[in-house]
Amino acid sequence: MAGVVEPEPVGYPATARGCPFDPSPVYREAARAGPVSPVTRWDGSQAWLVTGLAEIRTVLQDNESFSSDPGRPGFPFVSADLREFLTSGAMSFLFMDDPGHARLRGMVAGDFTARRVKAMRPRIERIVAEALDEMVAQGAPADLIASFALVVPSRVICELLGVPYGDRAFFQRQTDIMCSNLSGPEQSGAAMMALSHYMAGIIGQGMHESDDSLLGRLAARVTRGELTTVEATAMSMLLMLAGYETTAGAIGLGVLALLQHPRQLALLKADPALAKGAVEELLRYVGVSQVGSLRVAVADTLVGGTLLAAGQGVICMLPVADRDEELFPDADRLDITRPPGQNLAFSYGVHHCLGAELARAELQIALPALLRRLPALRLAVPADQIRYKYEGDLYGLHELPVAW
């Protein structure tokens, strides 16, 4: 139509950030123009970027019009490496539609209920205390990521799954390679294969031994013919990766955000009862998701006044939506006393993060315990020397040098 100026597509992915806790300025600029914007992906193809909170909820809860299946034409892969990774099925039900998604997710959902996580809290508290003991014994300065942020969720998920914690260096290395956009296809593929073989070995061992761990129960399902070995291995990889990487990122970024907001830090120190709200606010504020929730339209659908045609990729940029001023007034300000709102840190709809309650519990326990044990905690290097994981699919810190 004459006089109508179509918006120029923004580039995707755009991982560079302004303030390290803010979403990419590229995405925020797109959001100012409207809740749905065109994007040009890494391979030159077009897709849609959804940044409005209401519009993202519309997409993520409409499982008839939008698919999570990376095998469908038009699915908006972030990179060639991720395309190979996701189409291999390595992330199991995370990138599946119902009924397959519901079938597989239902087999492990009982291990992550609020009731089950509540029963796990005393063990999480002991893991946190032990990690702090070890870090203090090693002395300052220390890298909070290696000594605490990675240790806590890794130990928790290893115990839950039945994976030897002594193997953590191996699976953390493979995860780092797979989640980095700097890894080439050969590196990513080799890391994925190595982790797959490792998890398949644990599943295979569980098929011959009595084991009440989560992976042991998956192995029993394989023996009974309810799961294939390939399905069980893919599920185990998903649970391992999702079980510690995102939580470790949130712990590291959350601690850094508090150290750089002394008033908020003082509030939490003075009143540990604020921990629950503080965790929700930190999750909203730091935005661990770098690439968003990916979907492909399977039917022509109007979202935010824009027609998303069947076969077009859709990228729901969760951290941008979590800066929505209507739901979170003064959204760019960290405020741990903020009234609770429904942030999208754990996504939305049927693919809402299975481990959300476990991650919340780990953060609610870890942050107050850290500040209680080390009340003089501070950065051991200037803030501008901190290295961020801009290159990853998940945002975080390479290290966080601290003293006390």
Coordinates of C-alpha atoms in Angstrom, one line a residue, residues 90-341:
A90 CA 19.4 -34.8 21.2
M91 CA 17.2 -32.4 23.1
S92 CA 14.3 -34.9 23.2
F93 CA 10.9 -33.6 24.2
L94 CA 12.0 -30.0 24.4
F95 CA 11.7 -29.8 20.6
M96 CA 8.7 -32.0 20.1
D97 CA 5.0 -31.5 19.7
D98 CA 2.3 -33.5 21.4
P99 CA 1.5 -36.3 21.7
G100 CA 5.2 -37.3 21.6
H101 CA 6.2 -34.4 23.8
A102 CA 3.5 -35.3 26.4
R103 CA 4.4 -39.0 26.4
L104 CA 8.1 -38.5 27.0
R105 CA 7.8 -35.5 29.4
G106 CA 5.2 -37.4 31.4
M107 CA 7.8 -40.1 32.2
V108 CA 10.0 -37.7 34.2
A109 CA 7.6 -35.0 35.3
G110 CA 7.0 -36.6 38.7
D111 CA 10.7 -36.1 39.6
F112 CA 10.3 -32.3 39.3
T113 CA 7.0 -31.5 41.0
A114 CA 6.8 -28.9 43.8
R115 CA 6.3 -31.7 46.3
R116 CA 9.3 -33.6 45.2
V117 CA 11.5 -30.5 45.1
K118 CA 10.3 -29.6 48.6
A119 CA 11.5 -33.0 49.8
M120 CA 14.9 -32.3 48.2
R121 CA 15.5 -29.0 49.8
P122 CA 17.4 -30.4 52.9
R123 CA 19.8 -32.1 50.6
I124 CA 20.2 -29.0 48.4
E125 CA 21.0 -27.0 51.6
R126 CA 23.7 -29.5 52.5
I127 CA 25.2 -29.4 49.0
V128 CA 25.3 -25.6 49.2
A129 CA 26.9 -25.6 52.6
E130 CA 29.5 -28.2 51.4
A131 CA 30.3 -26.1 48.3
L132 CA 30.8 -23.0 50.5
D133 CA 33.0 -25.0 52.9
E134 CA 35.2 -26.0 50.0
M135 CA 35.4 -22.5 48.5
V136 CA 36.3 -20.9 51.8
A137 CA 38.9 -23.6 52.5
Q138 CA 40.6 -22.9 49.1
G139 CA 40.7 -19.2 50.1
A140 CA 40.2 -15.9 48.4
P141 CA 40.3 -14.8 45.7
A142 CA 38.1 -17.5 44.2
D143 CA 36.2 -18.0 41.0
L144 CA 32.6 -18.1 42.1
I145 CA 31.5 -19.8 38.9
A146 CA 33.8 -22.8 39.1
S147 CA 33.7 -23.0 42.9
F148 CA 30.0 -22.4 43.6
A149 CA 27.7 -21.5 40.7
L150 CA 28.6 -24.7 38.7
V151 CA 29.1 -26.9 41.7
V152 CA 25.7 -26.6 43.3
P153 CA 23.4 -27.4 40.3
S154 CA 25.9 -30.0 39.0
R155 CA 25.8 -31.9 42.2
V156 CA 22.1 -31.7 42.5
I157 CA 21.3 -32.9 39.0
C158 CA 24.0 -35.7 39.2
E159 CA 22.4 -37.1 42.3
L160 CA 18.9 -36.8 40.9
L161 CA 19.9 -38.5 37.6
G162 CA 22.3 -41.0 38.9
V163 CA 25.3 -39.6 37.1
P164 CA 28.8 -39.8 38.8
Y165 CA 29.7 -36.3 40.0
G166 CA 33.3 -37.2 39.4
D167 CA 32.7 -37.0 35.7
R168 CA 31.6 -33.4 35.8
A169 CA 34.6 -32.0 34.0
F170 CA 33.8 -34.2 31.1
F171 CA 30.1 -33.4 30.7
Q172 CA 30.6 -29.7 31.5
R173 CA 33.3 -29.5 28.7
Q174 CA 31.0 -31.1 26.2
T175 CA 28.1 -28.8 27.2
D176 CA 30.3 -25.7 26.8
I177 CA 31.2 -26.8 23.3
M178 CA 27.7 -27.6 22.2
C179 CA 26.3 -24.3 23.6
S180 CA 28.9 -22.0 22.1
N181 CA 28.3 -20.4 18.8
L182 CA 32.1 -20.3 18.4
S183 CA 32.3 -24.1 18.0
G184 CA 32.5 -25.4 14.5
P185 CA 30.2 -28.2 13.2
E186 CA 32.9 -30.8 13.7
Q187 CA 33.5 -29.7 17.3
S188 CA 29.8 -29.5 18.2
G189 CA 29.1 -32.9 16.5
A190 CA 32.0 -34.6 18.3
A191 CA 30.9 -33.1 21.7
M192 CA 27.3 -34.2 21.1
M193 CA 28.4 -37.7 20.2
A194 CA 30.7 -38.0 23.2
L195 CA 28.0 -37.0 25.6
S196 CA 25.5 -39.2 23.9
H197 CA 27.8 -42.2 24.2
Y198 CA 28.4 -41.4 27.8
M199 CA 24.7 -41.2 28.7
A200 CA 23.9 -44.3 26.7
G201 CA 26.5 -46.1 28.7
I202 CA 24.8 -45.1 32.0
I203 CA 21.4 -46.1 30.6
G204 CA 22.9 -49.5 29.4
Q205 CA 24.4 -50.1 32.8
G206 CA 21.1 -49.3 34.5
M207 CA 19.3 -51.9 32.3
H208 CA 21.4 -54.6 34.2
E209 CA 21.3 -53.2 37.7
S210 CA 18.6 -52.3 40.2
D211 CA 18.8 -48.4 40.4
D212 CA 16.2 -46.0 41.7
S213 CA 17.8 -42.9 40.2
L214 CA 15.9 -41.1 37.5
L215 CA 18.1 -42.6 34.8
G216 CA 17.8 -46.0 36.4
R217 CA 14.0 -45.8 36.1
L218 CA 14.4 -44.7 32.4
A219 CA 16.6 -47.8 31.9
A220 CA 13.8 -50.0 33.4
R221 CA 11.4 -48.5 30.9
V222 CA 13.8 -49.4 28.1
T223 CA 13.9 -53.0 29.4
R224 CA 10.1 -53.1 29.5
G225 CA 9.8 -51.8 26.0
E226 CA 8.2 -48.5 26.9
L227 CA 11.2 -46.5 25.6
T228 CA 13.9 -47.0 23.1
T229 CA 17.6 -46.6 24.1
V230 CA 17.8 -43.7 21.7
E231 CA 14.8 -42.0 23.4
A232 CA 16.2 -42.6 26.9
T233 CA 19.6 -41.3 25.9
A234 CA 18.2 -38.1 24.4
M235 CA 16.1 -37.5 27.5
S236 CA 19.1 -38.0 29.7
M237 CA 21.1 -35.5 27.7
L238 CA 18.3 -32.9 27.9
L239 CA 17.9 -33.3 31.6
M240 CA 21.6 -33.1 32.3
L241 CA 22.2 -30.0 30.1
A242 CA 19.1 -28.2 31.3
G243 CA 19.6 -29.3 34.9
Y244 CA 22.7 -27.3 35.6
E245 CA 23.8 -24.9 32.8
T246 CA 20.9 -22.5 33.1
T247 CA 20.9 -22.5 36.9
A248 CA 24.7 -22.0 37.0
G249 CA 24.3 -19.0 34.7
A250 CA 21.5 -17.6 36.9
I251 CA 23.5 -18.0 40.1
G252 CA 26.6 -16.2 38.6
L253 CA 24.7 -13.4 37.0
G254 CA 22.4 -13.0 40.0
V255 CA 25.4 -12.6 42.4
L256 CA 27.0 -10.1 40.0
A257 CA 23.8 -8.1 39.7
L258 CA 23.5 -7.9 43.5
L259 CA 27.1 -6.9 43.9
Q260 CA 26.5 -4.1 41.4
H261 CA 23.3 -3.0 43.1
P262 CA 24.5 -2.5 46.8
R263 CA 21.1 -1.3 48.1
Q264 CA 19.4 -4.5 46.8
L265 CA 22.3 -6.6 48.2
A266 CA 21.8 -4.9 51.6
L267 CA 18.1 -5.6 51.6
L268 CA 18.6 -9.3 50.9
K269 CA 21.3 -9.5 53.6
A270 CA 19.1 -7.9 56.1
D271 CA 16.1 -10.0 55.3
P272 CA 16.7 -13.5 53.9
A273 CA 12.9 -13.9 53.7
L274 CA 13.1 -11.7 50.6
A275 CA 14.9 -14.6 48.8
K276 CA 11.8 -15.9 47.0
G277 CA 10.9 -12.6 45.5
A278 CA 14.6 -11.7 44.9
V279 CA 15.1 -14.9 42.8
E280 CA 12.1 -14.1 40.6
E281 CA 13.3 -10.5 40.1
L282 CA 16.9 -11.7 39.3
L283 CA 15.6 -14.2 36.8
R284 CA 13.6 -11.6 35.1
Y285 CA 16.4 -9.0 35.2
V286 CA 19.4 -11.0 34.0
G287 CA 17.7 -12.9 31.2
V288 CA 19.7 -16.1 30.8
S289 CA 18.1 -17.0 27.4
Q290 CA 20.2 -15.6 24.5
V291 CA 18.3 -17.0 21.5
G292 CA 14.7 -17.2 22.7
S293 CA 12.0 -19.9 22.3
L294 CA 11.9 -21.1 18.7
R295 CA 8.7 -22.1 16.8
V296 CA 7.5 -22.4 13.2
A297 CA 4.0 -21.4 12.2
V298 CA 2.0 -24.3 10.8
A299 CA -1.1 -22.2 10.0
D300 CA -1.6 -18.6 9.0
T301 CA -2.1 -16.8 12.3
L302 CA -2.5 -13.2 13.3
V303 CA -0.3 -12.2 16.2
G304 CA 0.0 -8.6 17.4
G305 CA -1.6 -7.4 14.2
T306 CA 0.9 -9.2 12.0
L307 CA 0.1 -12.2 9.9
L308 CA 2.6 -15.0 10.6
A309 CA 2.2 -17.3 7.6
A310 CA 2.5 -21.1 7.7
G311 CA 6.1 -22.1 7.2
Q312 CA 7.6 -19.0 8.7
G313 CA 10.0 -19.2 11.6
V314 CA 9.0 -17.5 14.9
I315 CA 11.5 -16.4 17.6
C316 CA 10.0 -15.5 21.0
M317 CA 12.6 -13.2 22.7
L318 CA 11.8 -13.9 26.4
P319 CA 14.2 -11.4 28.0
V320 CA 12.8 -8.5 26.0
A321 CA 9.2 -9.4 27.1
D322 CA 10.4 -9.5 30.7
R323 CA 11.2 -5.8 30.5
D324 CA 7.5 -5.1 29.7
E325 CA 6.6 -1.8 31.5
E326 CA 2.9 -2.7 31.9
L327 CA 3.6 -5.8 33.9
F328 CA 6.9 -4.7 35.4
P329 CA 6.8 -0.9 36.0
D330 CA 10.3 0.7 35.7
A331 CA 11.3 -2.6 34.2
D332 CA 15.0 -1.7 33.7
R333 CA 15.5 -1.3 37.4
L334 CA 16.4 -4.2 39.7
D335 CA 14.0 -4.3 42.6
I336 CA 14.0 -7.4 44.7
T337 CA 10.9 -6.1 46.6
R338 CA 8.9 -5.9 43.4
P339 CA 5.4 -7.5 43.6
P340 CA 5.5 -10.8 41.9
G341 CA 4.6 -10.9 38.2

